[in-house]
Coordinates of C-alpha atoms in Angstrom, one line a residue:
M1 CA 3.5 1.3 108.3
N2 CA 0.8 1.5 111.3
V3 CA -2.3 -0.1 110.5
T4 CA -4.6 2.7 112.1
L5 CA -2.7 5.1 110.0
A6 CA -3.4 3.1 106.8
V7 CA -6.9 2.4 107.4
K8 CA -7.3 5.8 107.8
Q9 CA -5.4 7.2 104.8
Y10 CA -8.2 4.4 103.3
I11 CA -11.3 6.3 104.5
S12 CA -9.8 9.5 103.4
K13 CA -9.4 8.3 99.7
M14 CA -13.0 6.8 99.8
I15 CA -14.2 10.1 101.4
E16 CA -12.4 12.2 98.4
S17 CA -13.5 10.1 95.6
S18 CA -16.9 10.8 96.3
G19 CA -16.4 14.4 95.6
P20 CA -17.9 17.0 97.2
G21 CA -21.1 17.8 99.5
M22 CA -22.0 16.6 102.5
K23 CA -22.0 12.7 103.1
V24 CA -23.0 9.6 105.3
L25 CA -20.8 6.5 105.9
L26 CA -23.0 3.5 106.2
M27 CA -21.1 0.5 107.9
D28 CA -21.2 -2.7 109.9
K29 CA -20.7 -2.9 113.6
E30 CA -17.2 -3.6 112.9
T31 CA -16.7 -1.1 110.7
T32 CA -18.4 1.7 112.9
S33 CA -15.9 0.9 115.5
I34 CA -12.6 0.8 113.0
V35 CA -13.6 5.1 111.9
S36 CA -14.4 5.7 115.5
V37 CA -10.7 4.8 116.5
V38 CA -9.2 6.1 113.5
Y39 CA -11.3 9.1 113.3
T40 CA -12.7 12.0 115.8
Q41 CA -16.2 13.1 115.0
S42 CA -14.6 16.7 114.7
E43 CA -12.1 15.2 112.1
I44 CA -14.9 13.5 110.2
L45 CA -16.7 16.5 110.3
Q46 CA -13.7 18.1 108.2
K47 CA -13.9 16.3 105.4
E48 CA -18.2 17.1 105.5
V49 CA -19.3 14.1 106.5
Y50 CA -22.8 14.3 107.6
L51 CA -23.1 11.5 110.4
F52 CA -22.5 7.5 110.7
E53 CA -25.4 4.8 110.1
R54 CA -25.2 1.5 110.8
I55 CA -26.9 -0.2 107.8
D56 CA -28.6 -2.5 109.4
S57 CA -30.6 0.2 111.3
K58 CA -34.1 0.3 110.4
N59 CA -34.9 3.4 111.6
R60 CA -32.9 5.8 108.9
D61 CA -34.7 9.1 107.2
N62 CA -34.5 9.3 103.8
M63 CA -32.4 12.0 102.8
K64 CA -32.1 12.0 99.0
H65 CA -30.3 15.1 99.5
L66 CA -26.8 13.5 101.0
K67 CA -24.0 10.8 99.4
A68 CA -23.7 7.5 101.4
I69 CA -20.2 5.8 101.5
C70 CA -20.7 2.3 102.3
F71 CA -18.0 0.3 104.2
L72 CA -18.5 -3.1 104.6
R73 CA -17.4 -6.8 105.4
P74 CA -18.6 -8.8 102.7
T75 CA -20.6 -10.8 105.3
K76 CA -23.4 -8.0 105.4
V77 CA -24.0 -7.8 101.5
K78 CA -27.8 -8.6 102.0
H79 CA -27.8 -5.4 104.1
L80 CA -26.5 -3.7 101.1
I81 CA -29.3 -5.3 98.7
Q82 CA -32.0 -4.2 101.0
E83 CA -30.9 -0.9 100.6
L84 CA -30.8 -0.2 97.5
R85 CA -33.8 -1.5 97.0
R86 CA -35.2 1.2 98.6
P87 CA -33.0 3.8 98.1
K88 CA -32.8 6.9 101.4
Y89 CA -29.6 8.8 99.8
S90 CA -28.9 10.2 96.2
V91 CA -25.7 8.8 95.3
Y92 CA -24.2 5.3 97.3
F93 CA -19.8 4.4 97.0
I94 CA -19.6 1.1 97.9
Y95 CA -16.7 0.4 99.3
F96 CA -15.8 -4.0 100.5
S97 CA -12.9 -4.5 103.2
N98 CA -12.7 -8.0 101.5
V99 CA -13.3 -10.2 98.4
I100 CA -16.7 -10.4 97.1
S101 CA -18.3 -13.0 94.1
K102 CA -19.5 -12.4 91.1
S103 CA -23.0 -13.6 92.3
E104 CA -23.3 -10.9 94.8
I105 CA -22.1 -8.3 92.4
K106 CA -24.9 -9.3 90.7
A107 CA -27.1 -9.2 92.9
L108 CA -26.0 -5.6 93.8
A109 CA -26.5 -4.9 90.0
E110 CA -30.2 -6.1 90.1
A111 CA -31.2 -4.2 93.1
D112 CA -29.8 -1.2 91.9
E113 CA -33.1 -0.1 89.9
Q114 CA -33.1 3.0 90.4
E115 CA -29.3 3.4 89.5
V116 CA -27.8 5.1 92.5
V117 CA -24.8 3.1 92.4
A118 CA -21.6 5.1 91.6
E119 CA -18.6 2.8 92.5
V120 CA -18.0 -0.6 94.0
Q121 CA -14.5 -1.4 94.7
Q122 CA -13.0 -4.0 97.3
I123 CA -10.3 -1.6 99.2
I124 CA -8.4 -3.5 101.1
T125 CA -7.5 -6.7 98.6
K126 CA -6.6 -4.4 96.2
E127 CA -4.2 -2.4 98.6
Y128 CA -3.1 -5.6 100.2
E129 CA 0.9 -4.1 100.8
L130 CA -0.2 -1.3 103.0
F131 CA 0.0 -3.8 105.8
D132 CA 3.2 -5.8 105.0
F133 CA 5.5 -5.2 107.7
R134 CA 8.9 -3.7 107.3
K135 CA 11.3 -6.1 106.6
T136 CA 14.3 -6.5 108.7
E137 CA 17.9 -7.4 109.0
V138 CA 16.8 -9.6 112.2
P139 CA 13.8 -11.5 111.4
P140 CA 11.6 -10.9 114.3
L141 CA 10.2 -12.7 117.3
L142 CA 7.1 -13.8 118.6
L143 CA 6.9 -13.9 122.3
I144 CA 3.3 -16.2 123.8
L145 CA 3.1 -15.6 127.0
D146 CA 0.3 -16.6 129.0
R147 CA -1.9 -14.4 131.8
S148 CA -1.5 -17.0 134.5
D149 CA 1.9 -16.2 134.7
D150 CA 1.5 -12.6 136.8
A151 CA -1.9 -12.7 138.0
I152 CA -0.6 -9.9 140.1
T153 CA -0.3 -6.9 138.1
P154 CA -3.8 -6.6 136.9
L155 CA -4.8 -6.5 141.0
L156 CA -2.9 -3.5 141.8
N157 CA -4.2 0.0 141.0
Q158 CA -1.9 2.2 138.4
W159 CA -1.0 5.8 139.3
T160 CA -0.2 7.2 135.4
Y161 CA -2.3 9.4 133.5
Q162 CA -4.1 6.8 130.9
A163 CA -4.1 4.4 132.8
M164 CA -6.1 6.1 135.6
V165 CA -9.2 7.3 133.1
H166 CA -9.2 3.7 132.5
E167 CA -9.3 2.8 135.7
L168 CA -11.4 5.1 137.3
L169 CA -13.3 6.6 134.9
G170 CA -14.1 4.5 131.8
L171 CA -12.1 5.6 128.0
N172 CA -15.0 4.4 125.2
N173 CA -13.7 4.6 121.6
N174 CA -11.5 7.9 123.5
R175 CA -14.6 9.2 125.3
I176 CA -15.0 9.6 128.9
D177 CA -18.8 9.9 130.0
L178 CA -18.5 13.0 133.1
S179 CA -22.3 13.2 133.2
R180 CA -21.9 12.1 137.1
V181 CA -19.8 14.1 138.2
P182 CA -21.1 16.3 140.8
G183 CA -21.4 20.4 139.2
I184 CA -21.1 19.0 135.8
S185 CA -21.5 21.8 132.8
K186 CA -23.1 20.5 129.8
D187 CA -20.3 21.3 127.6
L188 CA -17.9 19.0 129.5
R189 CA -20.8 16.2 130.0
E190 CA -18.8 14.1 127.9
V191 CA -15.2 14.9 126.6
V192 CA -12.9 13.5 124.1
L193 CA -8.8 12.0 125.2
S194 CA -7.5 11.5 121.9
A195 CA -3.0 11.6 121.5
E196 CA -3.8 12.6 118.2
N197 CA -5.5 15.5 118.4
D198 CA -4.6 16.6 121.9
E199 CA -1.0 17.6 122.4
F200 CA -1.4 17.6 126.5
Y201 CA -2.5 14.3 126.4
A202 CA -0.3 12.9 123.9
N203 CA 2.5 14.7 126.3
N204 CA 1.2 13.2 129.4
L205 CA -0.8 10.3 129.2
Y206 CA 2.5 8.1 130.8
L207 CA 3.2 10.9 133.3
N208 CA 2.1 9.8 136.6
F209 CA -0.7 11.9 138.8
G210 CA 1.1 14.5 140.9
E211 CA 3.2 15.4 137.6
I212 CA 0.0 16.0 135.9
G213 CA -1.3 18.6 137.9
T214 CA 1.8 20.6 138.2
N215 CA 1.8 20.6 134.5
I216 CA -1.8 22.3 134.3
K217 CA -1.3 24.6 137.0
N218 CA 1.9 25.6 134.7
L219 CA 0.0 26.1 131.6
M220 CA -2.4 28.0 133.7
E221 CA 0.6 30.3 135.3
D222 CA 1.6 30.6 131.6
F223 CA -1.6 32.2 131.2
Q224 CA -1.9 34.3 134.2
K225 CA 1.2 36.3 133.3
K226 CA -0.2 37.8 130.3
K227 CA -2.8 38.9 133.0
P228 CA -1.3 40.5 135.4
K229 CA -4.0 41.5 137.1
D230 CA -6.2 39.7 139.5
K231 CA -3.3 36.9 140.0
Q232 CA -5.5 34.2 142.0
K233 CA -3.3 31.3 143.8
L234 CA -3.4 27.9 142.1
E235 CA -2.7 25.2 144.7
S236 CA -4.7 22.4 144.3
I237 CA -7.5 21.6 141.6
T238 CA -10.2 22.9 143.4
D239 CA -8.1 26.5 142.5
M240 CA -7.7 25.4 139.0
K241 CA -11.4 24.2 138.3
A242 CA -12.4 27.7 139.4
F243 CA -9.9 29.5 138.0
V244 CA -11.4 28.4 135.1
D245 CA -14.7 29.1 135.4
N246 CA -13.9 33.0 136.6
Y247 CA -12.1 33.6 133.6
P248 CA -14.2 32.3 130.1
Q249 CA -11.7 33.8 127.6
F250 CA -9.2 31.7 129.2
K251 CA -11.8 28.0 128.8
K252 CA -12.1 29.3 125.5
M253 CA -8.6 30.1 124.7
S254 CA -7.6 27.3 126.1
G255 CA -10.6 24.3 126.5
T256 CA -7.8 21.8 126.4
V257 CA -7.0 22.9 129.7
S258 CA -10.4 23.4 131.3
K259 CA -10.8 19.6 129.5
H260 CA -8.3 18.2 131.7
V261 CA -9.1 20.4 135.0
T262 CA -12.0 18.6 134.7
V263 CA -10.9 15.3 134.7
V264 CA -8.1 15.2 137.1
G265 CA -10.4 16.9 139.4
E266 CA -12.6 14.0 139.0
L267 CA -9.9 11.3 139.4
S268 CA -8.9 13.5 142.3
R269 CA -11.7 13.0 143.9
L270 CA -12.4 9.6 143.3
V271 CA -9.2 8.8 144.8
S272 CA -9.9 10.7 147.9
E273 CA -13.3 9.4 148.3
R274 CA -12.0 5.5 147.9
Q275 CA -8.5 6.0 150.1
L276 CA -6.5 4.8 147.1
M277 CA -3.0 6.1 148.4
E278 CA -3.5 4.1 151.0
V279 CA -5.0 1.0 148.8
S280 CA -2.0 1.4 146.7
E281 CA 0.3 1.6 149.5
V282 CA -1.2 -1.6 151.1
E283 CA -0.9 -3.5 147.4
Q284 CA 2.8 -2.9 146.9
E285 CA 3.6 -4.3 150.1
L286 CA 1.6 -7.3 149.2
A287 CA 3.7 -7.6 145.8
C288 CA 6.8 -6.4 146.3
Q289 CA 7.6 -7.0 150.3
N290 CA 8.6 -10.2 152.3
D291 CA 7.1 -9.1 155.7
H292 CA 3.7 -11.5 156.0
S293 CA 3.2 -9.7 159.5
S294 CA 3.4 -6.5 158.7
A295 CA 1.0 -7.0 155.5
Q296 CA -1.4 -9.0 157.0
Q297 CA -1.9 -6.5 160.3
N298 CA -1.7 -3.6 157.4
L299 CA -4.4 -5.3 155.5
R300 CA -6.7 -6.1 158.5
R301 CA -6.7 -2.6 158.5
L302 CA -8.1 -1.2 155.6
L303 CA -10.7 -3.7 155.7
Q304 CA -12.1 -2.5 158.6
N305 CA -12.3 0.8 157.4
P306 CA -16.0 1.6 156.3
R307 CA -15.4 3.6 153.4
L308 CA -12.9 0.9 151.7
S309 CA -14.9 -0.3 148.6
E310 CA -16.2 -3.5 148.5
I311 CA -14.2 -4.4 145.0
D312 CA -10.7 -2.5 146.4
A313 CA -12.0 -4.8 149.7
V314 CA -11.8 -8.1 147.0
R315 CA -8.9 -7.3 145.3
L316 CA -6.5 -6.7 148.1
V317 CA -7.1 -10.1 149.6
M318 CA -7.0 -11.6 146.4
L319 CA -3.4 -10.4 146.1
Y320 CA -3.3 -11.7 149.7
A321 CA -4.1 -15.2 148.5
L322 CA -1.8 -14.9 145.9
R323 CA 1.2 -13.4 147.6
Y324 CA 0.7 -16.2 150.7
E325 CA -0.8 -19.1 149.3
K326 CA 1.4 -21.4 150.5
H327 CA 2.5 -19.0 154.0
S328 CA 2.2 -21.5 156.8
S329 CA 0.9 -18.6 159.2
S330 CA -1.9 -17.2 156.5
I331 CA -4.7 -15.8 157.8
L332 CA -7.1 -16.2 154.2
P333 CA -10.1 -18.2 155.9
S334 CA -9.9 -14.8 158.4
L335 CA -9.7 -12.4 155.8
M336 CA -12.9 -14.3 153.9
E337 CA -15.0 -14.4 157.0
E338 CA -14.0 -10.1 157.5
L339 CA -15.0 -9.6 153.9
N340 CA -18.5 -11.5 154.5
R341 CA -19.2 -9.5 157.4
K342 CA -18.5 -6.3 155.4
G343 CA -21.2 -7.6 153.1
V344 CA -19.4 -8.3 150.2
L345 CA -21.4 -10.3 147.5
E346 CA -20.8 -14.2 147.8
R347 CA -19.8 -14.2 144.0
N348 CA -17.4 -11.1 144.5
R349 CA -16.3 -13.6 147.6
K350 CA -16.3 -16.5 145.4
M351 CA -13.8 -14.4 142.8
I352 CA -10.5 -14.9 145.4
Q353 CA -10.2 -18.5 145.2
A354 CA -11.1 -18.3 141.3
V355 CA -8.0 -16.1 141.3
V356 CA -5.6 -18.7 143.2
E357 CA -6.9 -21.2 140.8
Y358 CA -6.2 -19.3 137.7
G359 CA -2.5 -18.1 138.5
G360 CA -1.4 -19.5 141.6
K361 CA 2.0 -21.1 142.3
R362 CA 0.7 -24.5 140.7
I363 CA -0.5 -23.1 137.6
R364 CA 2.0 -19.8 136.6
G365 CA 5.3 -21.1 135.2
S366 CA 7.5 -18.5 136.5
E367 CA 8.4 -17.2 140.0
L368 CA 6.1 -13.8 140.8
V369 CA 7.6 -13.1 143.9
A370 CA 9.8 -14.9 145.8
P371 CA 13.1 -15.3 144.1
T372 CA 14.9 -18.8 144.9
D373 CA 18.0 -18.4 143.5
A374 CA 21.0 -16.7 144.9
V375 CA 21.4 -14.0 141.8
A376 CA 17.8 -12.8 142.0
I377 CA 18.1 -12.6 145.8
T378 CA 20.9 -10.7 145.8
K379 CA 19.3 -8.2 142.8
Q380 CA 16.4 -7.8 144.8
F381 CA 18.2 -6.8 147.6
F382 CA 20.2 -3.9 145.9
K383 CA 17.2 -2.8 144.5
G384 CA 15.5 -2.4 148.5
L385 CA 19.3 -0.4 149.3
K386 CA 18.9 1.8 146.4
G387 CA 14.4 2.3 147.2
V388 CA 12.2 3.6 144.5
E389 CA 11.2 6.8 143.1
N390 CA 7.7 6.3 144.7
V391 CA 6.0 4.0 147.5
Y392 CA 2.9 3.7 144.9
T393 CA 5.0 2.5 142.0
Q394 CA 7.6 -0.3 144.0
H395 CA 6.1 -3.6 141.8
Q396 CA 7.4 -4.6 138.3
P397 CA 5.8 -6.7 136.1
L398 CA 7.2 -9.6 135.3
L399 CA 7.0 -8.9 131.6
H400 CA 9.7 -6.8 132.4
D401 CA 11.7 -9.4 133.5
T402 CA 10.7 -11.5 130.9
L403 CA 11.6 -9.0 127.8
D404 CA 14.9 -8.3 129.6
Q405 CA 15.8 -11.6 129.5
L406 CA 14.7 -12.3 126.4
I407 CA 16.9 -9.2 125.1
K408 CA 19.6 -11.0 126.4
G409 CA 19.6 -14.1 125.2
R410 CA 18.7 -15.4 128.3
L411 CA 15.8 -16.4 128.5
K412 CA 15.2 -20.5 130.3
D413 CA 14.4 -23.3 127.1
S414 CA 11.9 -24.9 129.8
Q415 CA 10.6 -22.1 130.7
F416 CA 9.8 -20.3 127.2
P417 CA 10.8 -23.2 124.4
Y418 CA 11.3 -22.0 121.1
V419 CA 11.1 -23.3 117.1
G420 CA 12.9 -21.9 114.1
P421 CA 16.5 -22.5 112.6
S422 CA 18.7 -20.0 114.6
S423 CA 19.1 -20.4 118.2
L424 CA 17.5 -17.9 120.9
R425 CA 20.9 -16.0 121.5
D426 CA 21.3 -15.1 118.2
R427 CA 17.8 -13.9 117.8

């Protein structure tokens, strides 16, 4: 069973067992994060939960008309004892995520002088089977990897919807802060992106950036078919945003689409502002091709562009340092000088040497960029003949090949030693 689903079911049981009426959830930092991940705010409100509160918060108001559900780790018993000595709510339903001792239960009982505790449970240990994994005919295999084997992949710009939101906007507890977006309306300063409650996001989070805009446009055109009058051209993200503003009934009918138009519009603005198309093209050339002359020329040209951001400049030189670390004609020293002239902070310039020390040739166990055996060279040759669907998605992470070799039972024992009764090939 999915662990997130399991936690969600537990929290639902907690809320239902406390009976009808508005409630408050008292939690510590860890359990607050758990609930924020498995439930959206609207879902919690539907269950008559009035608000979340940290039990160690010192500025909570007295709300005797509310029931409190306490979901805590056993390490937070002392906070609960202090709470019960001066209760702020009418009734307390207490749930611990693990075993608590008899002495702690006694301390809780002694603190409950006003007899506000209605229930105490240890829910996770009581229902331990919820976290049992499905039994399979073939024993599971644990693959342990080292990030330093592939330091290149995390440095590349990604072009799928979910990855771009994480990279360019930031996603925290399924929420995006858009308050700094120029001209943003009040109701869109913070938006929620959750695949569980947003069908469009669920269907598009792994699609590339170009497809997202097309899919939003299709939704709008479907709406326009119902409004044959005043048809409006939808040729760009700007057109789409204007369409949403001009048709309030569309916004009301499909708030999800207006949200995604705003998010995609901001992504588009950042891509243009930071010139990420040009940046990504050079990144892919550094990561996938073997033409040092072309790579260093394109990299120099891009570094001299005043619109190139500091972080993008540093990442490009990092990629060059990893890719051409041992090349006889390496221009890394002059690239470092270029960053210095560009005004890049010293601590950021130092990261370039740090990433080589972390994931350079001397460290990594796998050959990351240059095939050495005849079979690998032939495979790369045919891949080049076939071409790629998108110049910005040429790179394939090392993990892809590792998993492919694992499935075929061809992982080298020297690189991936294993333990267990049966051979790796049988698994």
